Amino acid sequence: MLEVRFRPEDTRTVFAANLLTMGDRYNIHSQLEHLQSKYIGTGHADTTKFEWLTNQHRDSQSTYLGHYDMLSYFAVAENESKARIRFNIMEKMLQPCGPPPEKPED
């Protein structure tokens, strides 16, 4: 049977680490707000599930367009030309998750 014993200096280290994280809470939140304002895909507190999924799909599709080898792979797999695959992906970027859901009236 494994027995774990804590020494008094171990608890002091854990307590000091907790104090550091509590003190940095404001700094972390301000950094997160900065990232959210700078990059659309990171979302914010009011981001809906539909907006989040739309951003995810658009990020993926733009990556596919940006990587020539991935585009070639899709063209071979679907037996289409690279130009047709590129066109189809760009068409999907307009509404990758379909039309937006209706917002409830407040």
Coordinates of C-alpha atoms in Angstrom, one line a residue:
M1 CA 0.0 0.0 0.0
L2 CA 1.3 3.4 -1.0
E3 CA 1.4 6.0 1.8
V4 CA 1.7 9.7 1.0
R5 CA 2.9 12.1 3.7
F6 CA 3.1 15.9 3.4
R7 CA 5.7 18.0 5.0
P8 CA 4.9 21.4 6.4
E9 CA 7.0 23.1 3.7
D10 CA 4.9 21.4 1.0
T11 CA 1.7 23.2 2.3
R12 CA 3.5 26.5 2.3
T13 CA 4.5 26.1 -1.3
V14 CA 0.9 25.2 -2.3
F15 CA -0.5 28.2 -0.4
A16 CA 2.0 30.6 -2.0
A17 CA 1.1 29.3 -5.4
N18 CA -2.6 29.9 -4.7
L19 CA -1.8 33.5 -3.6
L20 CA -0.1 34.1 -6.9
T21 CA -3.0 32.9 -9.0
M22 CA -5.5 35.0 -7.1
G23 CA -3.3 38.1 -7.5
D24 CA -2.9 37.5 -11.3
R25 CA -6.7 37.1 -11.9
Y26 CA -7.2 40.7 -13.1
N27 CA -4.1 40.5 -15.4
I28 CA -5.3 37.2 -16.9
H29 CA -8.8 38.6 -17.6
S30 CA -7.4 41.8 -19.2
Q31 CA -5.2 39.6 -21.4
L32 CA -8.2 37.5 -22.4
E33 CA -10.2 40.6 -23.3
H34 CA -7.3 41.9 -25.4
L35 CA -7.1 38.6 -27.3
Q36 CA -10.9 38.5 -27.8
S37 CA -10.9 42.0 -29.2
K38 CA -7.9 41.3 -31.5
Y39 CA -9.0 37.9 -32.9
I40 CA -12.6 37.2 -33.9
G41 CA -12.4 33.5 -33.6
T42 CA -11.6 33.5 -29.8
G43 CA -15.2 34.6 -29.0
H44 CA -16.4 36.5 -26.0
A45 CA -19.1 36.2 -23.3
D46 CA -22.0 37.0 -25.7
T47 CA -20.9 34.6 -28.5
T48 CA -23.6 32.2 -29.5
K49 CA -23.1 28.6 -30.3
F50 CA -23.9 29.3 -34.0
E51 CA -21.3 32.1 -34.2
W52 CA -18.7 29.9 -32.5
L53 CA -19.4 27.0 -34.9
T54 CA -19.3 29.4 -37.9
N55 CA -15.9 30.7 -36.9
Q56 CA -14.6 27.2 -36.4
H57 CA -15.8 26.1 -39.9
R58 CA -14.4 29.2 -41.6
D59 CA -11.0 28.7 -39.8
S60 CA -10.9 25.1 -41.0
Q61 CA -11.9 26.0 -44.6
S62 CA -9.4 28.8 -44.8
T63 CA -6.7 26.4 -43.7
Y64 CA -7.7 24.0 -46.4
L65 CA -7.4 26.7 -49.0
G66 CA -4.1 27.9 -47.6
H67 CA -2.4 24.5 -47.7
Y68 CA -1.9 23.4 -51.2
D69 CA -1.2 19.7 -50.3
M70 CA -4.5 19.5 -48.4
L71 CA -6.3 20.9 -51.4
S72 CA -4.6 18.4 -53.7
Y73 CA -5.6 15.6 -51.3
F74 CA -9.3 16.7 -51.4
A75 CA -9.2 16.9 -55.2
V76 CA -7.9 13.3 -55.5
A77 CA -10.3 12.0 -52.9
E78 CA -13.3 13.6 -54.6
N79 CA -12.1 13.0 -58.1
E80 CA -12.5 16.7 -58.9
S81 CA -10.1 19.4 -60.2
K82 CA -8.3 21.6 -57.6
A83 CA -10.1 24.7 -59.0
R84 CA -13.5 23.0 -58.4
I85 CA -12.5 22.0 -54.8
R86 CA -11.3 25.6 -54.2
F87 CA -14.5 27.0 -55.5
N88 CA -16.7 24.6 -53.4
I89 CA -14.8 25.5 -50.3
M90 CA -15.1 29.2 -50.9
E91 CA -18.9 28.7 -51.5
K92 CA -19.1 26.9 -48.1
M93 CA -17.4 29.8 -46.4
L94 CA -20.5 32.1 -47.0
Q95 CA -22.8 30.1 -44.7
P96 CA -20.8 27.1 -43.4
C97 CA -23.5 26.1 -40.9
G98 CA -26.5 27.1 -42.8
P99 CA -28.7 30.1 -42.2
P100 CA -28.5 31.7 -38.8
P101 CA -31.2 30.7 -36.3
E102 CA -33.9 33.2 -35.5
K103 CA -33.3 35.2 -32.4
P104 CA -36.1 35.2 -29.8
E105 CA -37.9 38.4 -29.2
D106 CA -37.2 40.0 -25.8

